[in-house]
PDB file of C-alpha atoms in Angstrom:
ATOM      1  CA  GLU R   1      44.432  -1.081  12.091  1.00 77.00           C
ATOM      2  CA  PRO R   2      41.120  -2.121   9.727  1.00 82.00           C
ATOM      3  CA  GLU R   3      41.368  -5.568   8.159  1.00 90.00           C
ATOM      4  CA  VAL R   4      40.305  -7.340   5.169  1.00 94.00           C
ATOM      5  CA  THR R   5      38.668 -10.111   6.150  1.00 94.00           C
ATOM      6  CA  GLN R   6      38.536 -13.448   3.870  1.00 96.00           C
ATOM      7  CA  THR R   7      36.674 -16.945   4.318  1.00 94.00           C
ATOM      8  CA  PRO R   8      36.910 -19.669   4.612  1.00 93.00           C
ATOM      9  CA  SER R   9      40.791 -19.644   5.201  1.00 94.00           C
ATOM     10  CA  HIS R  10      40.542 -23.304   3.548  1.00 96.00           C
ATOM     11  CA  GLN R  11      38.298 -24.911   0.972  1.00 96.00           C
ATOM     12  CA  VAL R  12      38.832 -28.236  -0.378  1.00 97.00           C
ATOM     13  CA  THR R  13      36.338 -28.951  -3.305  1.00 97.00           C
ATOM     14  CA  GLN R  14      35.783 -31.929  -5.701  1.00 97.00           C
ATOM     15  CA  MET R  15      36.607 -31.017  -9.554  1.00 97.00           C
ATOM     16  CA  GLY R  16      33.727 -29.555 -11.480  1.00 97.00           C
ATOM     17  CA  GLN R  17      32.082 -28.117  -8.349  1.00 97.00           C
ATOM     18  CA  GLU R  18      31.397 -24.392  -7.630  1.00 97.00           C
ATOM     19  CA  VAL R  19      33.088 -22.711  -5.161  1.00 97.00           C
ATOM     20  CA  ILE R  20      32.504 -18.875  -3.511  1.00 96.00           C
ATOM     21  CA  LEU R  21      35.135 -17.536  -2.097  1.00 97.00           C
ATOM     22  CA  ARG R  22      34.304 -14.362   0.532  1.00 96.00           C
ATOM     23  CA  CYS R  23      35.815 -11.071   1.247  1.00 97.00           C
ATOM     24  CA  VAL R  24      35.078  -8.446   3.393  1.00 96.00           C
ATOM     25  CA  PRO R  25      37.120  -5.233   2.506  1.00 96.00           C
ATOM     26  CA  ILE R  26      37.994  -2.737   4.554  1.00 93.00           C
ATOM     27  CA  SER R  27      34.428   0.083   4.894  1.00 90.00           C
ATOM     28  CA  ASN R  28      35.548   2.995   3.017  1.00 89.00           C
ATOM     29  CA  HIS R  29      37.254   1.330   0.024  1.00 91.00           C
ATOM     30  CA  LEU R  30      36.839   1.662  -3.577  1.00 91.00           C
ATOM     31  CA  TYR R  31      38.689  -0.190  -5.275  1.00 92.00           C
ATOM     32  CA  PHE R  32      38.831  -3.961  -5.047  1.00 95.00           C
ATOM     33  CA  TYR R  33      40.813  -7.030  -6.251  1.00 96.00           C
ATOM     34  CA  TRP R  34      41.183 -10.672  -6.533  1.00 97.00           C
ATOM     35  CA  TYR R  35      44.847 -11.971  -6.771  1.00 96.00           C
ATOM     36  CA  ARG R  36      46.274 -15.793  -6.638  1.00 95.00           C
ATOM     37  CA  GLN R  37      49.098 -17.795  -6.444  1.00 91.00           C
ATOM     38  CA  ILE R  38      49.769 -21.110  -7.386  1.00 92.00           C
ATOM     39  CA  LEU R  39      53.163 -23.147  -5.219  1.00 87.00           C
ATOM     40  CA  GLY R  40      55.800 -21.309  -5.971  1.00 83.00           C
ATOM     41  CA  GLN R  41      54.502 -19.512  -8.555  1.00 86.00           C
ATOM     42  CA  LYS R  42      53.771 -15.410  -8.907  1.00 86.00           C
ATOM     43  CA  VAL R  43      51.591 -13.894  -7.336  1.00 89.00           C
ATOM     44  CA  GLU R  44      48.688 -13.030 -10.337  1.00 92.00           C
ATOM     45  CA  PHE R  45      46.503 -10.520 -11.021  1.00 94.00           C
ATOM     46  CA  LEU R  46      42.783 -11.796 -11.673  1.00 96.00           C
ATOM     47  CA  VAL R  47      40.139  -8.965 -11.556  1.00 96.00           C
ATOM     48  CA  SER R  48      39.905  -5.142 -10.136  1.00 94.00           C
ATOM     49  CA  PHE R  49      36.271  -3.749  -9.530  1.00 94.00           C
ATOM     50  CA  TYR R  50      35.506  -0.082  -9.043  1.00 92.00           C
ATOM     51  CA  ASN R  51      32.257   2.084  -9.257  1.00 90.00           C
ATOM     52  CA  ASN R  52      30.307  -1.493  -9.257  1.00 90.00           C
ATOM     53  CA  GLU R  53      31.935  -2.910 -12.252  1.00 93.00           C
ATOM     54  CA  ILE R  54      34.909  -4.734 -13.255  1.00 95.00           C
ATOM     55  CA  SER R  55      37.936  -2.084 -14.066  1.00 93.00           C
ATOM     56  CA  GLU R  56      40.393  -4.762 -15.580  1.00 92.00           C
ATOM     57  CA  LYS R  57      40.871  -8.635 -16.247  1.00 94.00           C
ATOM     58  CA  SER R  58      43.564 -10.597 -16.431  1.00 93.00           C
ATOM     59  CA  GLU R  59      43.434 -13.458 -19.300  1.00 93.00           C
ATOM     60  CA  ILE R  60      43.352 -16.303 -16.366  1.00 93.00           C
ATOM     61  CA  PHE R  61      39.869 -14.392 -15.159  1.00 96.00           C
ATOM     62  CA  ASP R  62      37.879 -16.153 -17.724  1.00 94.00           C
ATOM     63  CA  ASP R  63      34.014 -17.086 -18.213  1.00 94.00           C
ATOM     64  CA  GLN R  64      34.691 -19.717 -15.194  1.00 96.00           C
ATOM     65  CA  PHE R  65      35.125 -16.853 -12.991  1.00 97.00           C
ATOM     66  CA  SER R  66      32.725 -13.855 -11.653  1.00 97.00           C
ATOM     67  CA  VAL R  67      32.920 -11.179  -8.994  1.00 97.00           C
ATOM     68  CA  GLU R  68      29.939  -9.947  -7.220  1.00 94.00           C
ATOM     69  CA  ARG R  69      29.049  -6.782  -4.552  1.00 92.00           C
ATOM     70  CA  PRO R  70      26.267  -8.004  -3.222  1.00 84.00           C
ATOM     71  CA  ASP R  71      25.207  -5.826  -0.358  1.00 84.00           C
ATOM     72  CA  GLY R  72      28.106  -3.208  -0.377  1.00 78.00           C
ATOM     73  CA  SER R  73      30.211  -4.803   2.515  1.00 86.00           C
ATOM     74  CA  ASN R  74      31.156  -8.445   0.439  1.00 93.00           C
ATOM     75  CA  PHE R  75      33.441  -8.963  -2.350  1.00 96.00           C
ATOM     76  CA  THR R  76      32.841 -12.357  -3.505  1.00 97.00           C
ATOM     77  CA  LEU R  77      34.789 -15.022  -6.539  1.00 97.00           C
ATOM     78  CA  LYS R  78      32.980 -17.531  -7.591  1.00 97.00           C
ATOM     79  CA  ILE R  79      34.759 -20.493  -9.984  1.00 97.00           C
ATOM     80  CA  ARG R  80      31.780 -22.277 -11.404  1.00 96.00           C
ATOM     81  CA  SER R  81      33.386 -25.194 -12.217  1.00 95.00           C
ATOM     82  CA  THR R  82      36.780 -25.534 -10.601  1.00 97.00           C
ATOM     83  CA  LYS R  83      39.836 -27.565 -12.491  1.00 96.00           C
ATOM     84  CA  LEU R  84      42.760 -28.661 -10.354  1.00 97.00           C
ATOM     85  CA  GLU R  85      44.847 -25.562 -11.856  1.00 96.00           C
ATOM     86  CA  ASP R  86      42.671 -23.884  -9.831  1.00 97.00           C
ATOM     87  CA  SER R  87      44.201 -24.943  -6.539  1.00 97.00           C
ATOM     88  CA  ALA R  88      45.946 -21.695  -5.481  1.00 96.00           C
ATOM     89  CA  MET R  89      46.085 -19.245  -2.615  1.00 95.00           C
ATOM     90  CA  TYR R  90      43.274 -16.758  -3.212  1.00 97.00           C
ATOM     91  CA  PHE R  91      44.026 -12.996  -1.908  1.00 96.00           C
ATOM     92  CA  CYS R  92      41.414 -10.428  -2.166  1.00 97.00           C
ATOM     93  CA  ALA R  93      42.633  -7.013  -1.575  1.00 95.00           C
ATOM     94  CA  SER R  94      41.077  -3.331  -1.071  1.00 94.00           C
ATOM     95  CA  GLY R  95      42.266   0.338  -1.526  1.00 91.00           C
ATOM     96  CA  LEU R  96      41.342   3.791  -1.274  1.00 89.00           C
ATOM     97  CA  ASP R  97      43.020   5.244  -4.393  1.00 81.00           C
ATOM     98  CA  VAL R  98      45.205   2.724  -5.801  1.00 78.00           C
ATOM     99  CA  PRO R  99      45.783   4.689  -8.719  1.00 76.00           C
ATOM    100  CA  THR R 100      48.110   7.617  -7.189  1.00 75.00           C
ATOM    101  CA  ASN R 101      49.654   5.439  -5.155  1.00 68.00           C
ATOM    102  CA  GLU R 102      47.432   4.848  -1.846  1.00 74.00           C
ATOM    103  CA  LYS R 103      48.086   1.442  -0.465  1.00 82.00           C
ATOM    104  CA  LEU R 104      46.123  -1.988  -0.953  1.00 88.00           C
ATOM    105  CA  PHE R 105      44.953  -3.725   1.805  1.00 92.00           C
ATOM    106  CA  PHE R 106      45.478  -7.482   1.819  1.00 93.00           C
ATOM    107  CA  GLY R 107      43.347  -9.908   3.262  1.00 94.00           C
ATOM    108  CA  SER R 108      45.217 -13.305   4.801  1.00 92.00           C
ATOM    109  CA  GLY R 109      44.318 -15.650   1.705  1.00 94.00           C
ATOM    110  CA  THR R 110      42.225 -18.492   1.034  1.00 97.00           C
ATOM    111  CA  GLN R 111      43.709 -21.825   0.257  1.00 96.00           C
ATOM    112  CA  LEU R 112      41.463 -23.492  -2.734  1.00 97.00           C
ATOM    113  CA  SER R 113      42.640 -27.442  -2.899  1.00 97.00           C
ATOM    114  CA  VAL R 114      40.980 -29.032  -5.958  1.00 97.00           C
ATOM    115  CA  LEU R 115      40.818 -32.534  -5.820  1.00 96.00           C
TER     116      LEU R 115
ATOM    117  CA  GLY Q   1      54.859  -6.572 -20.634  1.00 81.00           C
ATOM    118  CA  ASN Q   2      55.620  -5.786 -16.940  1.00 87.00           C
ATOM    119  CA  SER Q   3      57.404  -8.262 -14.921  1.00 92.00           C
ATOM    120  CA  VAL Q   4      59.418  -8.594 -11.962  1.00 94.00           C
ATOM    121  CA  THR Q   5      62.070 -11.354 -10.646  1.00 95.00           C
ATOM    122  CA  GLN Q   6      63.215 -11.694  -7.335  1.00 94.00           C
ATOM    123  CA  MET Q   7      65.986 -14.240  -6.177  1.00 90.00           C
ATOM    124  CA  GLU Q   8      64.749 -17.638  -5.138  1.00 85.00           C
ATOM    125  CA  GLY Q   9      64.414 -18.662  -0.966  1.00 88.00           C
ATOM    126  CA  PRO Q  10      64.727 -18.892   1.021  1.00 95.00           C
ATOM    127  CA  VAL Q  11      67.361 -16.563   2.750  1.00 96.00           C
ATOM    128  CA  THR Q  12      68.446 -17.941   5.748  1.00 97.00           C
ATOM    129  CA  LEU Q  13      70.436 -15.817   8.193  1.00 97.00           C
ATOM    130  CA  SER Q  14      71.265 -15.447  11.994  1.00 97.00           C
ATOM    131  CA  GLU Q  15      70.330 -12.840  14.066  1.00 97.00           C
ATOM    132  CA  GLU Q  16      71.852  -9.176  13.521  1.00 97.00           C
ATOM    133  CA  ALA Q  17      73.096 -10.531   9.980  1.00 97.00           C
ATOM    134  CA  PHE Q  18      72.804  -8.199   6.837  1.00 98.00           C
ATOM    135  CA  LEU Q  19      69.896  -8.683   4.575  1.00 97.00           C
ATOM    136  CA  THR Q  20      69.461  -8.395   1.217  1.00 97.00           C
ATOM    137  CA  ILE Q  21      66.975  -9.296  -1.288  1.00 97.00           C
ATOM    138  CA  ASN Q  22      66.989  -8.630  -5.063  1.00 97.00           C
ATOM    139  CA  CYS Q  23      64.122  -7.593  -7.362  1.00 97.00           C
ATOM    140  CA  THR Q  24      64.545  -6.441 -10.776  1.00 97.00           C
ATOM    141  CA  TYR Q  25      61.986  -5.549 -13.097  1.00 96.00           C
ATOM    142  CA  THR Q  26      60.837  -5.117 -16.617  1.00 95.00           C
ATOM    143  CA  ALA Q  27      58.204  -2.228 -17.565  1.00 92.00           C
ATOM    144  CA  THR Q  28      57.832   0.325 -19.914  1.00 85.00           C
ATOM    145  CA  GLY Q  29      57.680   3.570 -18.720  1.00 84.00           C
ATOM    146  CA  TYR Q  30      58.412   4.274 -15.364  1.00 87.00           C
ATOM    147  CA  PRO Q  31      56.508   2.419 -12.671  1.00 93.00           C
ATOM    148  CA  SER Q  32      56.165   2.591  -9.225  1.00 92.00           C
ATOM    149  CA  LEU Q  33      57.714   0.218  -6.938  1.00 95.00           C
ATOM    150  CA  PHE Q  34      56.896  -1.474  -4.084  1.00 95.00           C
ATOM    151  CA  TRP Q  35      57.231  -4.011  -1.363  1.00 97.00           C
ATOM    152  CA  TYR Q  36      55.272  -6.178   0.507  1.00 95.00           C
ATOM    153  CA  VAL Q  37      55.807  -8.444   3.254  1.00 95.00           C
ATOM    154  CA  GLN Q  38      53.770 -11.855   4.473  1.00 91.00           C
ATOM    155  CA  TYR Q  39      53.890 -12.586   8.249  1.00 91.00           C
ATOM    156  CA  PRO Q  40      52.828 -16.777   9.113  1.00 87.00           C
ATOM    157  CA  GLY Q  41      49.190 -16.423   8.907  1.00 82.00           C
ATOM    158  CA  GLU Q  42      48.588 -12.647   7.832  1.00 84.00           C
ATOM    159  CA  GLY Q  43      47.676 -10.949   4.712  1.00 84.00           C
ATOM    160  CA  LEU Q  44      50.808  -8.800   2.518  1.00 89.00           C
ATOM    161  CA  GLN Q  45      51.361  -5.292   4.217  1.00 92.00           C
ATOM    162  CA  LEU Q  46      53.052  -2.631   2.448  1.00 92.00           C
ATOM    163  CA  LEU Q  47      56.441  -2.462   3.807  1.00 96.00           C
ATOM    164  CA  LEU Q  48      57.652   0.262   1.667  1.00 96.00           C
ATOM    165  CA  LYS Q  49      57.256   2.004  -1.745  1.00 94.00           C
ATOM    166  CA  ALA Q  50      59.199   3.989  -4.375  1.00 95.00           C
ATOM    167  CA  THR Q  51      57.700   6.399  -7.017  1.00 91.00           C
ATOM    168  CA  LYS Q  52      60.704   7.698  -9.124  1.00 91.00           C
ATOM    169  CA  ALA Q  53      63.853   7.218  -9.976  1.00 93.00           C
ATOM    170  CA  ASP Q  54      66.677   7.246  -7.167  1.00 95.00           C
ATOM    171  CA  ASP Q  55      63.843   7.260  -4.534  1.00 95.00           C
ATOM    172  CA  LYS Q  56      64.475   5.464  -1.279  1.00 97.00           C
ATOM    173  CA  GLY Q  57      61.405   3.773   0.709  1.00 97.00           C
ATOM    174  CA  SER Q  58      62.486   3.310   3.994  1.00 97.00           C
ATOM    175  CA  ASN Q  59      60.429   1.286   6.758  1.00 97.00           C
ATOM    176  CA  LYS Q  60      61.052  -0.409   9.835  1.00 95.00           C
ATOM    177  CA  GLY Q  61      64.826  -0.463   9.358  1.00 97.00           C
ATOM    178  CA  PHE Q  62      64.193  -1.614   5.873  1.00 98.00           C
ATOM    179  CA  GLU Q  63      65.296   0.471   2.607  1.00 98.00           C
ATOM    180  CA  ALA Q  64      65.150  -0.172  -0.812  1.00 98.00           C
ATOM    181  CA  THR Q  65      66.316   2.614  -3.273  1.00 98.00           C
ATOM    182  CA  TYR Q  66      64.996   2.725  -7.446  1.00 97.00           C
ATOM    183  CA  ARG Q  67      67.783   2.170  -9.514  1.00 96.00           C
ATOM    184  CA  LYS Q  68      66.447   3.011 -13.391  1.00 94.00           C
ATOM    185  CA  GLU Q  69      69.780   2.270 -14.454  1.00 94.00           C
ATOM    186  CA  THR Q  70      69.717  -1.387 -13.563  1.00 95.00           C
ATOM    187  CA  THR Q  71      66.135  -1.323 -13.551  1.00 96.00           C
ATOM    188  CA  SER Q  72      66.293  -3.087  -9.857  1.00 97.00           C
ATOM    189  CA  PHE Q  73      65.018  -2.243  -6.308  1.00 98.00           C
ATOM    190  CA  HIS Q  74      66.608  -4.445  -4.017  1.00 98.00           C
ATOM    191  CA  LEU Q  75      65.505  -4.999  -0.497  1.00 98.00           C
ATOM    192  CA  GLU Q  76      68.349  -4.093   2.543  1.00 98.00           C
ATOM    193  CA  LYS Q  77      68.116  -4.238   6.402  1.00 98.00           C
ATOM    194  CA  GLY Q  78      71.158  -3.700   7.892  1.00 97.00           C
ATOM    195  CA  SER Q  79      70.445  -6.408  11.208  1.00 96.00           C
ATOM    196  CA  VAL Q  80      67.628  -8.586  10.883  1.00 97.00           C
ATOM    197  CA  GLN Q  81      65.801 -10.111  13.657  1.00 97.00           C
ATOM    198  CA  VAL Q  82      64.251 -13.258  13.914  1.00 97.00           C
ATOM    199  CA  SER Q  83      60.618 -11.088  14.307  1.00 96.00           C
ATOM    200  CA  ASP Q  84      61.630 -10.457  10.732  1.00 97.00           C
ATOM    201  CA  SER Q  85      61.365 -14.125   9.473  1.00 97.00           C
ATOM    202  CA  ALA Q  86      58.655 -13.512   6.162  1.00 96.00           C
ATOM    203  CA  VAL Q  87      58.088 -14.165   2.591  1.00 94.00           C
ATOM    204  CA  TYR Q  88      58.969 -10.720   0.665  1.00 97.00           C
ATOM    205  CA  PHE Q  89      57.195  -9.681  -2.160  1.00 95.00           C
ATOM    206  CA  CYS Q  90      58.574  -7.279  -4.693  1.00 96.00           C
ATOM    207  CA  ALA Q  91      55.573  -5.346  -6.753  1.00 95.00           C
ATOM    208  CA  LEU Q  92      55.489  -2.482  -9.498  1.00 94.00           C
ATOM    209  CA  LYS Q  93      52.403  -0.622 -10.743  1.00 91.00           C
ATOM    210  CA  LYS Q  94      52.573   1.768 -13.407  1.00 86.00           C
ATOM    211  CA  VAL Q  95      51.433   5.180 -12.348  1.00 79.00           C
ATOM    212  CA  GLY Q  96      47.726   6.001 -13.088  1.00 78.00           C
ATOM    213  CA  TYR Q  97      46.783   2.005 -13.045  1.00 82.00           C
ATOM    214  CA  SER Q  98      45.709   0.318  -9.964  1.00 82.00           C
ATOM    215  CA  THR Q  99      47.204  -3.268 -10.958  1.00 88.00           C
ATOM    216  CA  LEU Q 100      50.374  -4.781  -9.137  1.00 91.00           C
ATOM    217  CA  THR Q 101      52.598  -7.151 -10.928  1.00 92.00           C
ATOM    218  CA  PHE Q 102      54.623  -9.204  -8.126  1.00 93.00           C
ATOM    219  CA  GLY Q 103      57.169 -11.324  -8.207  1.00 92.00           C
ATOM    220  CA  LYS Q 104      57.156 -14.460  -6.610  1.00 90.00           C
ATOM    221  CA  GLY Q 105      58.242 -13.790  -3.211  1.00 92.00           C
ATOM    222  CA  THR Q 106      61.376 -14.614  -1.123  1.00 95.00           C
ATOM    223  CA  MET Q 107      60.960 -16.514   2.195  1.00 95.00           C
ATOM    224  CA  LEU Q 108      63.572 -14.985   4.714  1.00 97.00           C
ATOM    225  CA  LEU Q 109      64.205 -17.117   7.885  1.00 97.00           C
ATOM    226  CA  VAL Q 110      65.754 -15.717  10.709  1.00 97.00           C
ATOM    227  CA  SER Q 111      67.196 -17.624  13.928  1.00 97.00           C
ATOM    228  CA  PRO Q 112      68.637 -17.033  16.618  1.00 95.00           C
TER     229      PRO Q 112
END
Protein backbone atom coordinates (compact mmCIF):
# COMPACT_ATOMS: atom_id res chain seq x y z
CA GLU A 1 0.00 0.00 0.00
CA PRO A 2 1.31 3.52 -0.73
CA GLU A 3 2.69 5.46 2.20
CA VAL A 4 3.07 8.99 3.45
CA THR A 5 6.73 9.56 4.26
CA GLN A 6 7.99 12.02 6.86
CA THR A 7 11.54 13.15 7.48
CA PRO A 8 13.32 13.41 9.80
CA SER A 9 11.86 11.01 12.35
CA HIS A 10 13.46 13.04 15.15
CA GLN A 11 14.50 16.68 15.17
CA VAL A 12 16.20 18.47 18.03
CA THR A 13 16.54 22.23 17.86
CA GLN A 14 17.33 25.21 20.02
CA MET A 15 14.60 27.63 21.02
CA GLY A 16 14.33 30.45 18.48
CA GLN A 17 15.67 28.41 15.58
CA GLU A 18 13.77 27.69 12.40
CA VAL A 19 12.79 24.13 11.57
CA ILE A 20 11.34 22.58 8.46
CA LEU A 21 9.48 19.31 8.71
CA ARG A 22 9.16 17.43 5.47
CA CYS A 23 6.49 15.14 4.12
CA VAL A 24 5.97 13.28 0.86
CA PRO A 25 2.22 12.61 0.53
CA ILE A 26 0.76 9.88 -1.65
CA SER A 27 1.16 10.97 -5.25
CA ASN A 28 -2.45 11.25 -6.47
CA HIS A 29 -3.85 12.74 -3.26
CA LEU A 30 -5.43 16.17 -3.23
CA TYR A 31 -5.84 17.03 0.47
CA PHE A 32 -2.88 17.57 2.78
CA TYR A 33 -2.71 18.12 6.51
CA TRP A 34 -0.48 18.70 9.48
CA TYR A 35 -1.51 17.54 12.93
CA ARG A 36 0.51 17.46 16.13
CA GLN A 37 0.39 15.70 19.46
CA ILE A 38 2.03 17.14 22.54
CA LEU A 39 2.96 14.34 24.93
CA GLY A 40 -0.09 13.19 26.89
CA GLN A 41 -2.49 15.43 25.02
CA LYS A 42 -4.88 15.10 22.09
CA VAL A 43 -3.87 14.96 18.47
CA GLU A 44 -4.53 18.54 17.32
CA PHE A 45 -5.28 19.82 13.86
CA LEU A 46 -2.90 22.50 12.59
CA VAL A 47 -3.65 23.15 8.93
CA SER A 48 -5.20 21.72 5.79
CA PHE A 49 -4.07 22.42 2.24
CA TYR A 50 -6.05 21.90 -0.95
CA ASN A 51 -5.73 23.23 -4.47
CA ASN A 52 -2.40 24.87 -3.63
CA GLU A 53 -3.67 26.94 -0.76
CA ILE A 54 -4.51 26.70 2.90
CA SER A 55 -8.14 25.64 3.19
CA GLU A 56 -8.40 25.69 6.98
CA LYS A 57 -6.14 26.40 9.95
CA SER A 58 -6.47 26.19 13.69
CA GLU A 59 -5.68 28.79 16.33
CA ILE A 60 -2.36 27.03 16.89
CA PHE A 61 -1.27 27.81 13.34
CA ASP A 62 -0.14 31.39 13.93
CA ASP A 63 2.31 33.57 12.01
CA GLN A 64 5.22 31.40 13.18
CA PHE A 65 3.95 28.53 11.06
CA SER A 66 3.82 28.18 7.29
CA VAL A 67 3.27 25.39 4.80
CA GLU A 68 4.45 24.87 1.26
CA ARG A 69 4.03 22.40 -1.50
CA PRO A 70 6.99 23.62 -3.55
CA ASP A 71 7.33 20.99 -6.26
CA GLY A 72 4.10 19.01 -6.44
CA SER A 73 5.47 16.16 -4.35
CA ASN A 74 6.79 17.53 -1.06
CA PHE A 75 4.64 19.18 1.61
CA THR A 76 6.57 21.08 4.27
CA LEU A 77 5.77 22.67 7.60
CA LYS A 78 8.04 25.50 8.68
CA ILE A 79 8.22 26.88 12.19
CA ARG A 80 10.00 30.21 11.97
CA SER A 81 11.17 30.67 15.54
CA THR A 82 10.59 27.61 17.68
CA LYS A 83 9.32 27.79 21.26
CA LEU A 84 9.60 25.19 24.00
CA GLU A 85 5.87 24.52 23.70
CA ASP A 86 6.30 23.52 20.04
CA SER A 87 7.86 20.25 21.24
CA ALA A 88 5.51 17.57 19.95
CA MET A 89 5.05 14.75 17.47
CA TYR A 90 4.05 16.25 14.13
CA PHE A 91 2.01 14.12 11.75
CA CYS A 92 1.53 14.74 8.06
CA ALA A 93 -1.51 13.25 6.35
CA SER A 94 -2.98 13.12 2.86
CA GLY A 95 -6.22 11.98 1.30
CA LEU A 96 -7.92 11.72 -2.06
CA ASP A 97 -11.41 13.01 -1.23
CA VAL A 98 -11.61 13.46 2.51
CA PRO A 99 -14.88 15.46 2.70
CA THR A 100 -16.73 12.41 1.35
CA ASN A 101 -15.08 10.22 3.99
CA GLU A 102 -12.34 8.77 1.89
CA LYS A 103 -9.69 7.84 4.39
CA LEU A 104 -6.70 9.83 5.48
CA PHE A 105 -3.24 8.32 5.27
CA PHE A 106 -0.81 9.41 7.96
CA GLY A 107 2.95 9.41 8.11
CA SER A 108 4.79 7.97 11.09
CA GLY A 109 5.54 11.41 12.45
CA THR A 110 8.45 13.70 13.27
CA GLN A 111 9.26 14.05 16.95
CA LEU A 112 10.33 17.67 17.45
CA SER A 113 12.21 18.53 20.63
CA VAL A 114 12.87 22.21 21.33
CA LEU A 115 15.54 22.82 23.96
CA GLY B 1 -17.12 23.09 19.44
CA ASN B 2 -16.36 19.49 18.54
CA SER B 3 -14.52 17.25 20.96
CA VAL B 4 -13.72 13.59 21.56
CA THR B 5 -13.10 11.95 24.93
CA GLN B 6 -11.47 8.56 25.26
CA MET B 7 -10.79 6.42 28.27
CA GLU B 8 -7.36 6.82 29.79
CA GLY B 9 -4.78 4.17 29.12
CA PRO B 10 -2.84 2.06 29.16
CA VAL B 11 -5.28 -0.79 28.92
CA THR B 12 -3.48 -4.02 29.75
CA LEU B 13 -5.04 -7.34 28.79
CA SER B 14 -4.06 -10.94 28.40
CA GLU B 15 -4.32 -12.57 25.00
CA GLU B 16 -7.88 -13.66 24.11
CA ALA B 17 -9.46 -11.22 26.57
CA PHE B 18 -12.40 -9.02 25.60
CA LEU B 19 -11.57 -5.42 24.77
CA THR B 20 -13.62 -2.27 25.17
CA ILE B 21 -12.20 1.20 24.67
CA ASN B 22 -14.74 3.90 25.44
CA CYS B 23 -15.19 6.96 23.25
CA THR B 24 -17.75 9.74 23.58
CA TYR B 25 -18.08 12.83 21.48
CA THR B 26 -19.55 16.30 21.43
CA ALA B 27 -20.50 17.76 18.08
CA THR B 28 -23.15 19.76 16.32
CA GLY B 29 -25.12 17.89 13.72
CA TYR B 30 -24.28 14.34 12.73
CA PRO B 31 -20.56 13.79 12.40
CA SER B 32 -18.82 10.79 10.91
CA LEU B 33 -16.92 8.74 13.48
CA PHE B 34 -13.63 6.91 13.12
CA TRP B 35 -11.17 4.71 14.96
CA TYR B 36 -7.54 5.02 13.93
CA VAL B 37 -4.74 2.75 15.16
CA GLN B 38 -1.04 3.49 15.48
CA TYR B 39 1.31 0.52 15.71
CA PRO B 40 4.80 1.17 17.11
CA GLY B 41 6.94 3.15 14.69
CA GLU B 42 4.14 3.64 12.18
CA GLY B 43 1.62 6.31 11.23
CA LEU B 44 -2.04 6.36 12.19
CA GLN B 45 -4.12 3.98 10.08
CA LEU B 46 -7.87 3.97 9.65
CA LEU B 47 -9.28 0.97 11.49
CA LEU B 48 -13.01 1.47 10.98
CA LYS B 49 -15.62 4.16 10.50
CA ALA B 50 -19.36 4.83 10.76
CA THR B 51 -21.14 7.67 9.04
CA LYS B 52 -24.62 7.65 10.55
CA ALA B 53 -26.52 6.68 13.66
CA ASP B 54 -26.74 2.92 14.39
CA ASP B 55 -24.11 2.13 11.75
CA LYS B 56 -21.59 -0.47 12.84
CA GLY B 57 -18.05 -0.19 11.58
CA SER B 58 -15.93 -3.33 11.63
CA ASN B 59 -12.47 -4.46 10.58
CA LYS B 60 -9.94 -7.08 11.71
CA GLY B 61 -12.32 -8.34 14.40
CA PHE B 62 -12.85 -4.86 15.86
CA GLU B 63 -16.31 -3.29 15.95
CA ALA B 64 -17.84 0.02 16.96
CA THR B 65 -21.45 1.17 16.78
CA TYR B 66 -22.48 4.80 16.28
CA ARG B 67 -24.81 5.54 19.20
CA LYS B 68 -26.42 8.92 18.76
CA GLU B 69 -28.50 8.72 21.93
CA THR B 70 -25.40 8.29 24.09
CA THR B 71 -23.03 10.15 21.71
CA SER B 72 -20.67 7.20 21.89
CA PHE B 73 -18.56 5.07 19.56
CA HIS B 74 -16.97 2.43 21.78
CA LEU B 75 -14.40 0.09 20.25
CA GLU B 76 -14.75 -3.63 21.00
CA LYS B 77 -12.99 -6.84 20.13
CA GLY B 78 -13.98 -10.26 21.36
CA SER B 79 -10.51 -11.78 21.62
CA VAL B 80 -7.39 -9.62 21.48
CA GLN B 81 -4.01 -10.76 20.23
CA VAL B 82 -0.51 -9.61 21.14
CA SER B 83 -0.32 -8.03 17.68
CA ASP B 84 -3.21 -5.71 18.62
CA SER B 85 -0.89 -3.83 20.99
CA ALA B 86 -1.00 -0.25 19.70
CA VAL B 87 -2.45 3.18 20.39
CA TYR B 88 -6.09 3.60 19.39
CA PHE B 89 -7.52 7.01 18.50
CA CYS B 90 -11.19 7.91 18.28
CA ALA B 91 -12.01 10.78 15.93
CA LEU B 92 -14.90 12.64 14.37
CA LYS B 93 -15.39 14.66 11.21
CA LYS B 94 -18.27 16.90 10.27
CA VAL B 95 -19.89 15.84 7.02
CA GLY B 96 -18.60 17.83 4.09
CA TYR B 97 -15.53 19.01 5.97
CA SER B 98 -12.09 17.48 5.82
CA THR B 99 -10.71 18.11 9.30
CA LEU B 100 -10.61 15.37 11.94
CA THR B 101 -11.01 16.01 15.67
CA PHE B 102 -9.15 13.39 17.68
CA GLY B 103 -9.16 12.13 21.21
CA LYS B 104 -5.97 11.64 23.23
CA GLY B 105 -5.49 8.05 22.20
CA THR B 106 -5.59 4.92 24.34
CA MET B 107 -2.63 2.59 24.54
CA LEU B 108 -3.47 -1.12 24.50
CA LEU B 109 -0.92 -3.61 25.75
CA VAL B 110 -1.68 -7.30 25.24
CA SER B 111 0.49 -9.90 26.93
CA PRO B 112 0.78 -13.57 25.92
